[in-house]
Short mmCIF file of C-alpha atoms and ligand atoms in Angstrom, two decimals:
data_model
loop_
_atom_site.label_atom_id
_atom_site.label_comp_id
_atom_site.label_asym_id
_atom_site.label_seq_id
_atom_site.Cartn_x
_atom_site.Cartn_y
_atom_site.Cartn_z
CA MET A 43 92.00 124.42 117.80
CA GLU A 44 90.90 126.67 114.93
CA ARG A 45 92.90 126.16 111.72
CA SER A 46 93.49 128.74 109.00
CA LEU A 47 91.78 128.36 105.63
CA GLU A 48 94.17 130.84 103.98
CA GLY A 49 94.54 130.24 100.25
CA LYS A 50 91.55 127.90 100.04
CA GLU A 51 88.95 128.42 97.33
CA ILE A 52 85.46 127.36 98.44
CA ILE A 53 82.17 127.32 96.55
CA LEU A 54 79.26 127.76 98.97
CA GLY A 55 75.94 126.50 97.57
CA VAL A 56 72.86 127.89 99.32
CA THR A 57 69.49 126.25 98.70
CA GLY A 58 65.90 127.08 99.61
CA SER A 59 65.54 126.16 103.24
CA ILE A 60 64.49 128.33 106.17
CA ALA A 61 68.06 127.69 107.38
CA ALA A 62 69.42 129.69 104.39
CA TYR A 63 70.04 132.64 106.71
CA LYS A 64 72.55 130.48 108.62
CA ALA A 65 74.66 130.30 105.44
CA VAL A 66 75.45 133.99 106.03
CA GLU A 67 77.20 133.07 109.28
CA ILE A 68 78.98 130.16 107.56
CA LEU A 69 80.25 132.56 104.87
CA ARG A 70 81.45 135.06 107.49
CA GLU A 71 83.41 132.38 109.35
CA LEU A 72 84.95 130.92 106.19
CA THR A 73 86.15 134.33 105.01
CA ARG A 74 87.31 135.31 108.51
CA ARG A 75 89.55 132.24 108.49
CA GLY A 76 91.05 133.29 105.16
CA ALA A 77 89.09 131.31 102.56
CA ALA A 78 88.01 132.91 99.27
CA VAL A 79 84.34 132.03 98.84
CA THR A 80 82.09 132.11 95.78
CA VAL A 81 78.41 131.82 96.66
CA VAL A 82 75.94 130.05 94.39
CA MET A 83 72.23 130.39 95.21
CA THR A 84 69.28 128.42 93.91
CA GLU A 85 66.16 130.32 92.94
CA SER A 86 64.29 129.32 96.07
CA ALA A 87 67.23 130.27 98.32
CA GLN A 88 66.83 133.83 97.04
CA ARG A 89 63.34 133.91 98.54
CA PHE A 90 64.84 133.51 102.01
CA VAL A 91 67.96 135.70 101.74
CA THR A 92 68.97 138.20 99.07
CA PRO A 93 72.10 137.66 96.97
CA LEU A 94 73.22 141.15 98.03
CA THR A 95 73.91 139.92 101.57
CA PHE A 96 76.26 137.22 100.31
CA GLU A 97 77.75 139.52 97.68
CA THR A 98 78.66 142.10 100.30
CA LEU A 99 80.24 139.56 102.63
CA SER A 100 82.09 137.53 100.00
CA ARG A 101 83.09 140.59 97.95
CA ARG A 102 82.32 138.53 94.86
CA PRO A 103 79.29 138.33 92.56
CA VAL A 104 76.78 135.72 93.66
CA LEU A 105 76.02 133.11 91.01
CA THR A 106 72.31 132.61 90.45
CA ASP A 107 71.50 132.51 86.77
CA LEU A 108 72.55 129.55 84.67
CA PHE A 109 72.23 131.56 81.48
CA THR A 110 74.48 134.47 82.40
CA LEU A 111 77.68 134.08 80.42
CA GLU A 112 79.67 136.41 82.60
CA TYR A 113 79.01 134.21 85.63
CA ASP A 114 79.62 131.06 83.68
CA LYS A 115 83.12 132.17 82.71
CA GLN A 116 83.93 132.95 86.32
CA ILE A 117 82.72 129.72 87.78
CA GLY A 118 84.26 127.89 84.84
CA HIS A 119 87.72 128.66 86.09
CA VAL A 120 86.87 128.23 89.74
CA ALA A 121 85.08 124.90 89.53
CA SER A 122 85.73 122.95 86.35
CA ALA A 123 89.39 123.81 86.03
CA GLY A 124 89.77 122.14 89.40
CA ARG A 125 90.64 125.36 91.21
CA ALA A 126 87.99 125.01 93.89
CA ASP A 127 89.20 123.14 96.94
CA LEU A 128 85.70 122.39 98.20
CA LEU A 129 82.04 122.59 97.21
CA LEU A 130 80.01 123.08 100.40
CA VAL A 131 76.21 123.03 100.11
CA ALA A 132 74.66 124.43 103.31
CA PRO A 133 71.78 124.19 103.77
CA ALA A 134 71.13 121.34 101.32
CA THR A 135 67.43 120.70 100.69
CA ALA A 136 65.89 117.34 99.80
CA ASN A 137 65.42 118.68 96.26
CA THR A 138 69.09 119.59 95.74
CA ILE A 139 70.23 116.33 97.34
CA ALA A 140 67.98 114.42 94.91
CA LYS A 141 69.34 116.37 91.93
CA CYS A 142 72.92 115.58 92.93
CA ALA A 143 72.11 111.92 93.51
CA HIS A 144 70.45 111.53 90.11
CA GLY A 145 72.61 113.82 87.99
CA LEU A 146 70.00 116.49 87.18
CA ALA A 147 71.44 119.80 86.03
CA ASP A 148 68.73 122.45 85.76
CA ASP A 149 70.27 125.28 87.78
CA PHE A 150 73.68 126.78 88.47
CA LEU A 151 74.37 124.76 91.59
CA SER A 152 73.49 121.35 90.13
CA ASN A 153 75.64 122.16 87.07
CA ILE A 154 78.56 123.02 89.29
CA TYR A 155 78.07 119.84 91.31
CA LEU A 156 78.25 117.73 88.15
CA SER A 157 81.25 119.53 86.69
CA SER A 158 83.41 120.04 89.75
CA THR A 159 86.25 117.69 90.58
CA CYS A 160 86.82 118.89 94.14
CA PRO A 161 85.52 117.25 97.36
CA VAL A 162 81.84 117.90 98.10
CA LEU A 163 80.32 118.46 101.55
CA LEU A 164 76.55 118.58 102.09
CA ALA A 165 74.82 119.92 105.21
CA PRO A 166 71.17 118.81 104.88
CA ALA A 167 68.34 120.76 106.51
CA MET A 168 64.66 119.87 106.24
CA ASP A 169 61.64 118.78 108.20
CA LEU A 170 61.98 115.56 110.21
CA GLU A 171 59.60 113.45 108.09
CA MET A 172 61.32 114.55 104.91
CA TYR A 173 64.73 113.76 106.33
CA ALA A 174 63.60 110.34 107.52
CA HIS A 175 61.91 109.51 104.19
CA PRO A 176 63.54 106.50 102.49
CA ALA A 177 63.92 108.50 99.25
CA VAL A 178 66.06 111.14 100.99
CA GLN A 179 68.03 108.52 102.92
CA GLU A 180 68.66 106.50 99.76
CA ASN A 181 69.84 109.60 97.92
CA LEU A 182 72.19 110.49 100.76
CA SER A 183 73.67 107.01 100.94
CA ARG A 184 74.07 106.96 97.16
CA LEU A 185 76.03 110.23 97.40
CA LYS A 186 78.10 109.00 100.35
CA GLY A 187 78.93 105.90 98.32
CA ARG A 188 80.36 108.22 95.66
CA GLY A 189 82.57 109.93 98.20
CA VAL A 190 80.41 112.94 99.06
CA SER A 191 80.74 113.95 102.73
CA VAL A 192 77.68 114.79 104.79
CA VAL A 193 77.40 116.76 108.06
CA GLU A 194 74.36 115.13 109.58
CA PRO A 195 71.55 117.46 110.68
CA GLU A 196 70.83 117.90 114.37
CA TYR A 197 67.96 116.90 116.57
CA GLY A 198 65.88 119.84 117.82
CA GLU A 199 62.96 122.17 117.17
CA LEU A 200 62.23 122.63 113.47
CA ALA A 201 60.61 125.48 111.53
CA SER A 202 57.37 123.47 111.47
CA GLY A 203 57.28 123.53 115.28
CA LEU A 204 57.91 119.77 115.38
CA ILE A 205 60.85 118.32 117.23
CA GLY A 206 63.13 115.84 115.51
CA ARG A 207 66.21 115.39 113.32
CA GLY A 208 66.45 117.82 110.43
CA ARG A 209 67.93 121.07 111.79
CA LEU A 210 71.01 122.29 109.96
CA ALA A 211 74.10 121.12 111.88
CA GLU A 212 75.70 123.64 114.24
CA LEU A 213 78.12 126.12 112.67
CA SER A 214 81.01 124.56 114.61
CA ALA A 215 80.24 121.07 113.23
CA ILE A 216 80.10 122.37 109.66
CA LEU A 217 83.36 124.27 110.04
CA GLN A 218 85.03 121.25 111.61
CA ALA A 219 84.00 119.12 108.61
CA VAL A 220 85.31 121.80 106.23
CA GLU A 221 88.64 121.92 108.08
CA ASP A 222 88.97 118.13 108.12
CA ILE A 223 88.47 117.90 104.36
CA LEU A 224 90.71 120.82 103.44
CA HIS A 225 93.58 119.90 105.70
CA ARG A 226 93.73 116.35 104.41
CA GLN A 227 94.28 117.45 100.83
CA GLY A 228 97.66 116.48 99.47
CA ASP A 229 99.03 115.11 102.73
CA LEU A 230 99.85 111.79 101.04
CA SER A 231 101.40 113.25 97.92
CA GLY A 232 104.67 111.52 97.07
CA GLU A 233 103.52 108.30 98.76
CA THR A 234 102.73 105.05 96.95
CA VAL A 235 99.95 103.28 98.77
CA LEU A 236 99.19 99.61 98.10
CA VAL A 237 95.77 98.54 99.36
CA THR A 238 94.29 95.06 99.36
CA ALA A 239 90.55 94.52 99.39
CA GLY A 240 87.87 91.87 99.26
CA PRO A 241 87.91 88.15 99.90
CA THR A 242 90.01 85.46 98.30
CA GLN A 243 88.42 82.37 96.77
CA GLU A 244 90.13 79.02 97.22
CA PRO A 245 88.89 76.53 94.60
CA LEU A 246 87.72 73.07 95.56
CA ASP A 247 86.66 71.96 92.10
CA PRO A 248 85.79 73.85 88.86
CA VAL A 249 82.59 75.30 90.36
CA ARG A 250 83.09 75.45 94.13
CA TYR A 251 85.38 77.45 96.38
CA LEU A 252 86.02 78.41 100.01
CA SER A 253 85.67 82.12 100.73
CA ASN A 254 84.20 84.69 103.15
CA ARG A 255 81.70 87.55 103.21
CA SER A 256 84.06 90.46 102.48
CA SER A 257 82.57 92.83 99.88
CA GLY A 258 85.76 94.80 99.24
CA ARG A 259 84.10 98.07 100.34
CA MET A 260 86.53 98.85 103.17
CA GLY A 261 89.61 98.45 100.96
CA PHE A 262 88.07 100.35 98.06
CA ALA A 263 87.16 103.21 100.42
CA ILE A 264 90.78 103.36 101.61
CA ALA A 265 92.04 103.37 98.02
CA GLU A 266 89.72 106.27 97.13
CA ALA A 267 90.55 108.24 100.25
CA ALA A 268 94.32 107.80 99.68
CA ARG A 269 93.90 108.90 96.06
CA ASP A 270 91.98 112.00 97.18
CA ARG A 271 94.86 112.86 99.53
CA GLY A 272 97.35 112.84 96.68
CA ALA A 273 98.87 109.34 96.87
CA HIS A 274 99.66 107.10 93.93
CA VAL A 275 97.38 104.16 94.70
CA MET A 276 97.59 100.49 93.69
CA LEU A 277 94.67 98.27 94.62
CA VAL A 278 94.97 94.49 94.73
CA SER A 279 91.45 93.17 94.84
CA GLY A 280 89.90 89.78 95.40
CA PRO A 281 86.64 88.99 93.57
CA THR A 282 84.10 91.82 94.04
CA PHE A 283 81.51 93.60 91.93
CA LEU A 284 82.78 97.06 92.88
CA PRO A 285 83.84 99.40 90.06
CA THR A 286 87.47 100.52 89.91
CA PRO A 287 87.87 103.95 91.52
CA PRO A 288 89.06 106.43 88.85
CA GLY A 289 92.74 107.24 89.17
CA VAL A 290 93.56 104.00 91.00
CA THR A 291 95.61 101.18 89.42
CA ARG A 292 93.80 97.90 90.05
CA MET A 293 95.05 94.31 89.90
CA ASP A 294 92.46 91.54 90.24
CA VAL A 295 93.34 88.28 91.93
CA THR A 296 91.32 85.26 93.03
CA THR A 297 93.34 83.19 95.47
CA ALA A 298 95.53 84.02 98.48
CA GLU A 299 98.59 82.77 96.59
CA GLU A 300 97.82 85.16 93.72
CA MET A 301 97.36 88.01 96.19
CA TYR A 302 100.68 87.08 97.83
CA HIS A 303 102.55 87.47 94.53
CA ALA A 304 100.62 90.61 93.48
CA VAL A 305 101.51 92.33 96.77
CA LEU A 306 105.08 91.16 97.20
CA ASP A 307 105.98 91.88 93.56
CA ARG A 308 104.99 95.52 94.19
CA LEU A 309 106.39 95.90 97.70
CA ASP A 310 109.62 97.57 96.56
CA ASP A 311 107.59 100.42 95.00
CA THR A 312 105.29 100.74 98.02
CA THR A 313 105.74 103.19 100.88
CA ILE A 314 102.47 102.37 102.68
CA LEU A 315 100.80 98.93 102.65
CA ILE A 316 97.24 98.65 103.97
CA MET A 317 95.80 95.13 104.00
CA ALA A 318 92.03 95.29 104.33
CA ALA A 319 91.53 92.04 102.40
CA ALA A 320 90.02 89.06 104.17
CA VAL A 321 92.58 86.52 102.99
CA ALA A 322 91.66 82.85 103.37
CA ASP A 323 94.09 81.25 105.81
CA TYR A 324 93.59 77.81 104.26
CA ARG A 325 92.99 76.29 100.84
CA PRO A 326 91.97 72.77 99.81
CA SER A 327 95.14 70.67 99.48
CA THR A 328 94.00 69.52 96.05
CA GLN A 329 91.68 70.97 93.45
CA ALA A 330 89.50 68.38 91.72
CA ARG A 331 89.66 68.64 87.92
CA GLN A 332 86.03 67.57 87.57
CA LYS A 333 82.99 68.64 89.58
CA ILE A 334 82.92 66.55 92.77
CA LYS A 335 80.00 64.11 92.80
CA LYS A 336 77.56 63.82 95.70
CA ARG A 337 78.47 61.28 98.36
CA GLU A 338 77.23 60.43 101.86
CA ALA A 339 80.04 62.24 103.60
CA MET A 340 83.18 63.98 102.53
CA THR A 341 86.37 65.23 104.15
CA VAL A 342 88.34 68.09 102.65
CA GLU A 343 91.96 68.45 103.62
CA LEU A 344 93.10 72.05 103.97
CA VAL A 345 96.63 73.45 103.86
CA ARG A 346 97.89 76.81 105.10
CA ASN A 347 98.06 79.75 102.73
CA PRO A 348 101.07 82.04 102.90
CA ASP A 349 100.66 85.01 105.26
CA ILE A 350 101.15 88.04 103.01
CA LEU A 351 101.31 90.66 105.72
CA ALA A 352 103.69 88.64 107.89
CA GLU A 353 106.04 88.36 104.90
CA ALA A 354 105.73 92.11 104.23
CA GLY A 355 106.50 92.63 107.94
CA ARG A 356 109.74 90.66 107.54
CA ARG A 357 110.71 92.93 104.61
CA LYS A 358 109.36 96.10 106.26
CA GLY A 359 112.23 98.58 105.84
CA SER A 360 110.93 102.17 106.14
CA ARG A 361 107.45 101.23 104.93
CA THR A 362 104.34 101.85 107.01
CA LEU A 363 102.36 98.64 107.40
CA VAL A 364 98.71 98.58 108.40
CA GLY A 365 96.74 95.39 108.99
CA PHE A 366 93.12 94.69 109.80
CA ALA A 367 91.66 92.24 112.28
CA ALA A 368 88.12 90.93 112.29
CA GLU A 369 87.41 88.80 115.34
CA THR A 370 84.42 87.27 117.03
CA GLU A 371 86.00 87.35 120.51
CA GLU A 372 88.81 89.12 122.41
CA LEU A 373 89.00 91.68 119.60
CA ILE A 374 91.60 94.02 121.06
CA GLN A 375 93.84 91.34 122.53
CA ASN A 376 93.85 89.28 119.33
CA ALA A 377 94.42 92.38 117.20
CA ARG A 378 97.40 93.41 119.35
CA GLU A 379 98.93 89.95 118.99
CA LYS A 380 98.67 90.27 115.19
CA LEU A 381 100.18 93.77 115.29
CA GLU A 382 103.23 92.44 117.10
CA LYS A 383 103.56 89.12 115.31
CA LYS A 384 103.35 90.66 111.83
CA ASN A 385 105.59 93.65 112.67
CA LEU A 386 102.92 96.27 111.84
CA ASP A 387 102.73 99.98 112.63
CA LEU A 388 98.95 99.99 113.06
CA ILE A 389 96.21 97.43 113.18
CA VAL A 390 92.56 98.23 112.65
CA ALA A 391 90.29 96.02 114.74
CA ASN A 392 86.79 95.68 113.25
CA ASP A 393 83.53 95.04 114.94
CA ILE A 394 82.61 91.97 112.92
CA ARG A 395 78.86 92.65 113.29
CA VAL A 396 79.26 95.93 111.40
CA GLY A 397 82.41 95.66 109.26
CA PHE A 398 81.67 92.83 106.82
CA GLY A 399 79.66 93.73 103.74
CA GLY A 400 77.87 97.00 104.62
CA GLU A 401 78.56 100.68 104.01
CA THR A 402 79.72 101.44 107.56
CA ASN A 403 82.33 100.15 109.99
CA ARG A 404 83.14 100.51 113.65
CA VAL A 405 86.89 100.29 114.13
CA THR A 406 89.49 100.59 116.86
CA ILE A 407 93.00 101.56 115.79
CA LEU A 408 95.89 100.09 117.78
CA ASP A 409 99.48 101.29 117.52
CA ARG A 410 102.89 99.96 118.55
CA GLU A 411 103.07 102.23 121.60
CA GLY A 412 100.02 100.60 123.15
CA GLY A 413 97.62 103.36 121.99
CA VAL A 414 93.98 102.41 121.43
CA GLU A 415 91.73 104.77 119.45
CA GLU A 416 88.12 103.68 119.44
CA LEU A 417 86.00 105.27 116.69
CA PRO A 418 82.22 105.40 116.47
CA GLU A 419 80.32 103.72 113.62
CA LEU A 420 81.31 105.69 110.48
CA THR A 421 80.89 105.34 106.73
CA LYS A 422 83.75 103.26 105.36
CA ARG A 423 85.01 106.38 103.55
CA GLU A 424 85.15 108.37 106.79
CA ALA A 425 86.75 105.43 108.66
CA ALA A 426 89.30 105.24 105.82
CA HIS A 427 90.21 108.91 106.32
CA ARG A 428 90.57 108.43 110.07
CA ILE A 429 92.96 105.50 109.46
CA LEU A 430 94.90 107.57 106.92
CA ASP A 431 95.09 110.48 109.41
CA ARG A 432 97.03 108.09 111.66
CA VAL A 433 99.24 106.92 108.80
CA VAL A 434 100.04 110.53 107.85
CA ALA A 435 101.00 111.30 111.46
CA LEU A 436 103.40 108.31 111.43
CA ARG A 437 104.97 109.36 108.12
CA LYS A 438 105.69 112.92 109.28
CA PRO A 439 109.42 113.37 109.95
CA THR A 440 110.02 113.82 113.68
CA PRO A 441 111.26 117.37 114.40
O1 PMT E 559 85.28 94.01 102.48
P1 PMT E 559 84.25 94.56 103.46
O2 PMT E 559 82.90 93.91 103.31
O3 PMT E 559 84.20 96.06 103.43
O4 PMT E 559 84.72 94.14 104.93
C1 PMT E 559 85.92 94.64 105.42
C2 PMT E 559 86.67 93.62 106.31
C3 PMT E 559 85.84 93.33 107.56
C4 PMT E 559 86.91 92.32 105.53
C5 PMT E 559 88.06 94.26 106.64
O5 PMT E 559 87.82 95.49 107.30
C6 PMT E 559 88.90 93.34 107.52
O6 PMT E 559 88.75 93.28 108.72
N1 PMT E 559 89.86 92.60 106.91
C7 PMT E 559 90.73 91.67 107.59
C8 PMT E 559 89.97 90.43 107.97
C9 PMT E 559 90.71 89.49 108.90
O7 PMT E 559 90.16 88.95 109.79
O8 PMT E 559 91.93 89.36 108.71
P2 PMT E 559 92.86 88.28 109.55
O9 PMT E 559 92.67 88.45 111.00
O10 PMT E 559 92.66 86.95 108.96
O11 PMT E 559 94.26 88.80 109.13
C10 PMT E 559 94.96 89.87 109.78
C11 PMT E 559 95.67 90.68 108.73
O12 PMT E 559 96.58 89.84 108.00
C12 PMT E 559 94.74 91.30 107.70
O13 PMT E 559 95.21 92.59 107.38
C13 PMT E 559 94.85 90.36 106.49
O14 PMT E 559 94.65 91.07 105.27
C14 PMT E 559 96.28 89.84 106.61
N2 PMT E 559 96.44 88.44 106.13
C15 PMT E 559 95.69 87.43 106.64
C16 PMT E 559 95.89 86.13 106.21
C17 PMT E 559 96.87 85.88 105.23
N3 PMT E 559 97.07 84.67 104.77
N4 PMT E 559 97.61 86.90 104.74
C18 PMT E 559 97.42 88.17 105.19
O15 PMT E 559 98.11 89.09 104.75
#
């Protein structure tokens, strides 16, 4: 169903691709749905379509020249003052993608990209070899890692006559991505979201520990996505090299017991708890004070760690509780058992071959009513938004 974009302020960046003419149709649709659109064109885009076309349809001056003060003042209040709701670049060439990825600012559009604080959506369009080139792919994954959304190009006939992936995504796919981003904004405002991320490390002696392969990426992506949707976000993280997302309050812990206290001490202030951490179920019963010397064989006795989520489930109240499950067998059945046993609202079952470590995840979301939503492989940021979509739906007061 088509959703209104009334009251939304969008900056549409148009770059020098043969698909630049399709940006005219994108502009028409955005304005038809009620958005106010400011168009920014790169120099090479103007070789494909004239600014006049966009000016007429947007009823606003088109921004082209970095050195025109008049323009600068205008975009200053649209972009930097945080008034823009979205920066959409369609089509996005390999050149503009590279500039964004590396922080170059030599034209109006790249300046706006660097100074805007709003969500950014790129719709790449280029020849198939260019799109497949590792440099372009690395730039795109760098941008995705920073939270930029990308509408992947389509497979089909290209301007070169070759057939492959590189065609600008269909209008409907671009508009869907715009809607998804704009309608998520602010839907978690007023909520306090506590997210856990990463592994725990359970020390054996001063240099050794038991742990797992969690990188923290899934939890960090949830923290960032919740922040972008207006929540106050606290992040309890096990050891990871990931930088703290701006605007998120982070507490670092090492062991499961430390994570237990960090979470439960903050539970009263929390309205939504999402436990993406891979908490060690066991720890060595004793921790040697000195480094353990080599011997022929060795037995380590393990004791159970406290179950943080189960305890939060016992103190649930009106909170929304979301757990994760990573399994090597009987994924759905085991996840459902955890959902019930720990008194959760949702559990996110991971495909263990994808979820641990990398930038993407393939998840299935289970709810208390027996619902099973299977998602395709997505970036962790996109998976995070899909999980939060479900949380938002649960938090909505029933009419
Ligand atoms: O960090 P990444 O590399 O991005 O990888 C993400 C992930 C695969 C680690 C993550 O998506 C994930 O699946 N985390 C949960 C891993 C798991 O198998 O959890 P579990 O089945 O042991 O526990 C179920 C739930 O209870 C989890 O939400 C867990 O955080 C929680 N738990 C578990 C044990 C314990 N002692 N206390 C807990 O609260």
